[in-house]
Short mmCIF file of C-alpha atoms in Angstrom, two decimals:
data_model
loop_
_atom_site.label_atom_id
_atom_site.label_comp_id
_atom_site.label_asym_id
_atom_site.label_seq_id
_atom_site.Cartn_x
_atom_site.Cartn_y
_atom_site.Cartn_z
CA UNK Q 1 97.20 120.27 125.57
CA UNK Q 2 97.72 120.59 129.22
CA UNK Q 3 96.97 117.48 131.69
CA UNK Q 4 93.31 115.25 132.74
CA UNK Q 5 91.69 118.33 134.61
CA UNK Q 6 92.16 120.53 131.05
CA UNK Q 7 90.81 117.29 129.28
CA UNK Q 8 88.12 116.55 131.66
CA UNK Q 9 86.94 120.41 131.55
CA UNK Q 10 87.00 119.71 127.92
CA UNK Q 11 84.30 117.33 127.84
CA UNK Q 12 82.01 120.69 128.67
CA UNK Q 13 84.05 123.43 127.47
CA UNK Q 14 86.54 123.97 124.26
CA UNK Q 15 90.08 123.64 125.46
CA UNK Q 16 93.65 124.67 124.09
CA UNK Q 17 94.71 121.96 121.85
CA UNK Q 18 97.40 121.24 119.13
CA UNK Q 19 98.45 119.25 116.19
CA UNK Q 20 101.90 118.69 117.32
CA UNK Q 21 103.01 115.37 117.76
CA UNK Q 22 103.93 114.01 121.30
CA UNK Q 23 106.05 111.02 121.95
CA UNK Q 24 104.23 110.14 124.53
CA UNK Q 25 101.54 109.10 122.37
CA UNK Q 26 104.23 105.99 121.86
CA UNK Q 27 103.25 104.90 125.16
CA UNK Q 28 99.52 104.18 124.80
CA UNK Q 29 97.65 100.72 123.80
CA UNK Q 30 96.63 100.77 120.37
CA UNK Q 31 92.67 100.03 120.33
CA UNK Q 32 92.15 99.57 116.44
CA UNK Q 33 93.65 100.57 113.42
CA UNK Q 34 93.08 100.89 109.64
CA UNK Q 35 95.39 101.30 107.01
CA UNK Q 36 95.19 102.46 103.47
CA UNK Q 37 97.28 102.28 100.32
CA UNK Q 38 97.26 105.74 98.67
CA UNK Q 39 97.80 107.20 95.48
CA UNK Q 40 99.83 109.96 94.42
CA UNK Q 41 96.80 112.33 94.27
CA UNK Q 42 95.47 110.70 98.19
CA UNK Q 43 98.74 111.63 99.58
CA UNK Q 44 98.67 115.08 98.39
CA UNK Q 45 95.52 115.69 99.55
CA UNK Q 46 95.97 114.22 102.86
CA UNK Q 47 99.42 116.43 103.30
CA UNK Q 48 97.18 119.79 102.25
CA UNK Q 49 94.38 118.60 104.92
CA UNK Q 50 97.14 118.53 107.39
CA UNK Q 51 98.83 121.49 106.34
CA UNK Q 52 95.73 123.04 106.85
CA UNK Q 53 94.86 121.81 110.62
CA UNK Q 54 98.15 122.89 111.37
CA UNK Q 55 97.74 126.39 110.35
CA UNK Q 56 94.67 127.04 112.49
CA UNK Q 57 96.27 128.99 115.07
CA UNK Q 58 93.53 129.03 118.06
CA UNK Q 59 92.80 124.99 117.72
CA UNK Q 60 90.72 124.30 120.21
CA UNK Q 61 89.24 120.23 121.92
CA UNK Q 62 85.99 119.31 122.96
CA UNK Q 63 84.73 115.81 123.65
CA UNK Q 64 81.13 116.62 121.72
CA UNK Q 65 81.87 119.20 118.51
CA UNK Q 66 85.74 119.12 117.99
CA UNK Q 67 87.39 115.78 119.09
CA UNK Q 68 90.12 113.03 117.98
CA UNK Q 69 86.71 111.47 115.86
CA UNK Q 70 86.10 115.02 114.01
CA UNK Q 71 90.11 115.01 113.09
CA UNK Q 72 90.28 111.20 111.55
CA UNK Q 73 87.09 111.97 109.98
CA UNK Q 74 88.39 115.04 108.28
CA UNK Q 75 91.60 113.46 107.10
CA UNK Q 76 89.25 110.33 105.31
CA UNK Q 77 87.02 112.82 104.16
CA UNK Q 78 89.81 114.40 102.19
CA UNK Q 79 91.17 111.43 100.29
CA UNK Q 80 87.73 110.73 99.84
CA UNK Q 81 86.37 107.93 102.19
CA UNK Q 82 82.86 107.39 103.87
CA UNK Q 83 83.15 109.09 107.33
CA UNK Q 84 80.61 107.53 110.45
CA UNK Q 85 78.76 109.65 112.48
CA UNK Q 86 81.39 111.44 114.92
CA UNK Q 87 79.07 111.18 117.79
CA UNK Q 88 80.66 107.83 119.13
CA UNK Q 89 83.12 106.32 121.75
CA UNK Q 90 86.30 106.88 120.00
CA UNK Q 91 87.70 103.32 119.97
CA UNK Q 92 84.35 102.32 117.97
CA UNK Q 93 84.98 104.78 115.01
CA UNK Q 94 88.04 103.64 113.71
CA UNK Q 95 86.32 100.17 113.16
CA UNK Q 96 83.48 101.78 111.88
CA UNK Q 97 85.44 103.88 109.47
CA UNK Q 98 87.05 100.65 108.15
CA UNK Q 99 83.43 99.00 108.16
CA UNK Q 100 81.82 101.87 105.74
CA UNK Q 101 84.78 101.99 103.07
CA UNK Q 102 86.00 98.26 103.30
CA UNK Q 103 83.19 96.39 104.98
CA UNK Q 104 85.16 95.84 107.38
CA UNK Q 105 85.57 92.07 107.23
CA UNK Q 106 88.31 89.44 107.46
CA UNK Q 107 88.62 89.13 103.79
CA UNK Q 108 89.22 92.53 103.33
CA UNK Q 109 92.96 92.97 104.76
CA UNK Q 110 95.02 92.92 101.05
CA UNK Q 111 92.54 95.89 99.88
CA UNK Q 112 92.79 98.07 102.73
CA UNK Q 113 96.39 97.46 103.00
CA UNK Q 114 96.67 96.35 106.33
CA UNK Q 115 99.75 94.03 106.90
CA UNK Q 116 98.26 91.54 109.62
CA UNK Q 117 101.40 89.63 109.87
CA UNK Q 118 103.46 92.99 111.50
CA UNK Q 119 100.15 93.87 112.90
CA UNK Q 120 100.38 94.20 116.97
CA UNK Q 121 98.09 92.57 118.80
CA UNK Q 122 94.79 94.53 119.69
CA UNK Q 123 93.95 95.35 123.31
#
Protein backbone atom coordinates (compact mmCIF):
# COMPACT_ATOMS: atom_id res chain seq x y z
CA UNK A 1 0.00 0.00 0.00
CA UNK A 2 0.99 3.55 -0.43
CA UNK A 3 3.64 4.60 -3.29
CA UNK A 4 7.91 3.68 -3.97
CA UNK A 5 9.09 5.70 -0.80
CA UNK A 6 6.51 3.30 1.51
CA UNK A 7 7.93 0.33 -0.63
CA UNK A 8 11.45 1.35 -0.54
CA UNK A 9 11.20 1.96 3.43
CA UNK A 10 9.85 -1.47 3.29
CA UNK A 11 12.86 -3.14 2.25
CA UNK A 12 14.09 -2.18 6.09
CA UNK A 13 10.99 -1.78 7.91
CA UNK A 14 7.35 -3.66 7.84
CA UNK A 15 4.95 -1.50 5.94
CA UNK A 16 1.01 -1.24 5.62
CA UNK A 17 0.02 -3.67 3.06
CA UNK A 18 -3.18 -5.42 1.70
CA UNK A 19 -4.68 -8.28 -0.11
CA UNK A 20 -6.96 -6.27 -2.17
CA UNK A 21 -6.68 -6.47 -5.68
CA UNK A 22 -5.55 -3.38 -7.78
CA UNK A 23 -6.14 -2.96 -11.43
CA UNK A 24 -3.23 -1.50 -11.85
CA UNK A 25 -1.51 -4.65 -11.40
CA UNK A 26 -3.04 -5.11 -15.22
CA UNK A 27 -0.47 -2.79 -16.28
CA UNK A 28 2.77 -4.58 -15.37
CA UNK A 29 5.04 -7.10 -17.60
CA UNK A 30 4.45 -10.50 -16.65
CA UNK A 31 8.03 -12.08 -15.72
CA UNK A 32 6.98 -15.87 -15.38
CA UNK A 33 4.13 -17.79 -14.65
CA UNK A 34 2.92 -21.27 -13.59
CA UNK A 35 -0.28 -22.74 -13.79
CA UNK A 36 -1.96 -25.65 -12.16
CA UNK A 37 -5.01 -27.82 -12.72
CA UNK A 38 -6.77 -28.30 -9.35
CA UNK A 39 -9.03 -30.56 -7.81
CA UNK A 40 -12.07 -30.03 -5.98
CA UNK A 41 -10.31 -30.49 -2.59
CA UNK A 42 -7.02 -27.89 -4.09
CA UNK A 43 -9.51 -25.28 -4.77
CA UNK A 44 -11.03 -25.37 -1.45
CA UNK A 45 -8.06 -25.21 0.21
CA UNK A 46 -6.59 -22.52 -1.76
CA UNK A 47 -10.03 -20.33 -1.23
CA UNK A 48 -9.63 -21.05 2.86
CA UNK A 49 -5.75 -19.94 2.55
CA UNK A 50 -7.04 -16.82 1.02
CA UNK A 51 -9.86 -16.33 3.16
CA UNK A 52 -7.48 -16.47 5.74
CA UNK A 53 -4.77 -13.73 4.45
CA UNK A 54 -7.60 -11.64 3.99
CA UNK A 55 -8.79 -11.69 7.46
CA UNK A 56 -5.47 -10.61 8.99
CA UNK A 57 -6.37 -7.19 9.74
CA UNK A 58 -2.80 -5.42 10.46
CA UNK A 59 -1.04 -7.13 7.16
CA UNK A 60 1.99 -5.81 7.02
CA UNK A 61 5.26 -5.94 3.70
CA UNK A 62 8.74 -6.37 4.03
CA UNK A 63 11.21 -7.19 1.28
CA UNK A 64 13.21 -9.89 3.75
CA UNK A 65 10.42 -11.77 6.23
CA UNK A 66 6.93 -10.96 4.67
CA UNK A 67 7.04 -10.39 0.83
CA UNK A 68 5.12 -11.27 -2.61
CA UNK A 69 7.62 -14.77 -2.34
CA UNK A 70 6.25 -15.60 1.38
CA UNK A 71 2.45 -15.09 -0.13
CA UNK A 72 2.86 -17.51 -3.42
CA UNK A 73 4.67 -19.77 -1.21
CA UNK A 74 1.88 -19.97 1.28
CA UNK A 75 -0.85 -20.40 -1.28
CA UNK A 76 1.39 -23.70 -2.91
CA UNK A 77 2.01 -24.76 0.40
CA UNK A 78 -1.68 -25.14 0.98
CA UNK A 79 -2.70 -27.24 -1.98
CA UNK A 80 0.26 -29.00 -1.16
CA UNK A 81 3.28 -28.16 -3.48
CA UNK A 82 7.15 -27.99 -2.77
CA UNK A 83 7.82 -24.30 -1.85
CA UNK A 84 11.78 -22.81 -2.67
CA UNK A 85 13.54 -20.99 -0.29
CA UNK A 86 11.77 -17.40 -0.08
CA UNK A 87 15.03 -15.68 0.22
CA UNK A 88 15.29 -14.92 -3.64
CA UNK A 89 14.77 -12.18 -6.37
CA UNK A 90 11.15 -12.52 -6.90
CA UNK A 91 11.08 -13.11 -10.68
CA UNK A 92 13.40 -16.31 -9.95
CA UNK A 93 10.85 -18.05 -7.56
CA UNK A 94 8.05 -18.52 -9.65
CA UNK A 95 10.38 -20.59 -12.01
CA UNK A 96 11.75 -22.22 -9.22
CA UNK A 97 8.41 -23.12 -7.79
CA UNK A 98 7.50 -24.70 -11.16
CA UNK A 99 11.10 -26.38 -11.19
CA UNK A 100 10.55 -28.26 -7.61
CA UNK A 101 6.88 -29.63 -8.32
CA UNK A 102 7.11 -30.09 -12.22
CA UNK A 103 10.80 -30.07 -13.00
CA UNK A 104 10.30 -27.42 -14.63
CA UNK A 105 11.08 -28.51 -18.19
CA UNK A 106 9.68 -28.15 -21.71
CA UNK A 107 7.96 -31.42 -21.60
CA UNK A 108 6.19 -30.65 -18.71
CA UNK A 109 3.47 -27.99 -20.02
CA UNK A 110 0.18 -30.64 -20.37
CA UNK A 111 0.86 -31.65 -16.52
CA UNK A 112 1.15 -28.38 -15.05
CA UNK A 113 -1.60 -27.11 -17.10
CA UNK A 114 -0.09 -24.35 -18.69
CA UNK A 115 -1.74 -23.49 -22.10
CA UNK A 116 1.45 -22.27 -24.14
CA UNK A 117 -0.51 -21.54 -27.17
CA UNK A 118 -2.64 -18.42 -25.19
CA UNK A 119 0.49 -18.01 -23.26
CA UNK A 120 1.90 -14.19 -23.63
CA UNK A 121 5.12 -13.80 -24.43
CA UNK A 122 7.70 -13.53 -21.45
CA UNK A 123 9.67 -10.33 -20.88
Amino acid sequence: MGNYAVMALGHVLPVPANTEWDPDVLKLPVTSRYRRNLNAEQYRKLLAALSAAKANKSPYWNAVTNNCNHFIGELAQAIGLKVPGQFQVSYAFVPALKELNDGGGAGTGGASGEHRAAATPRS
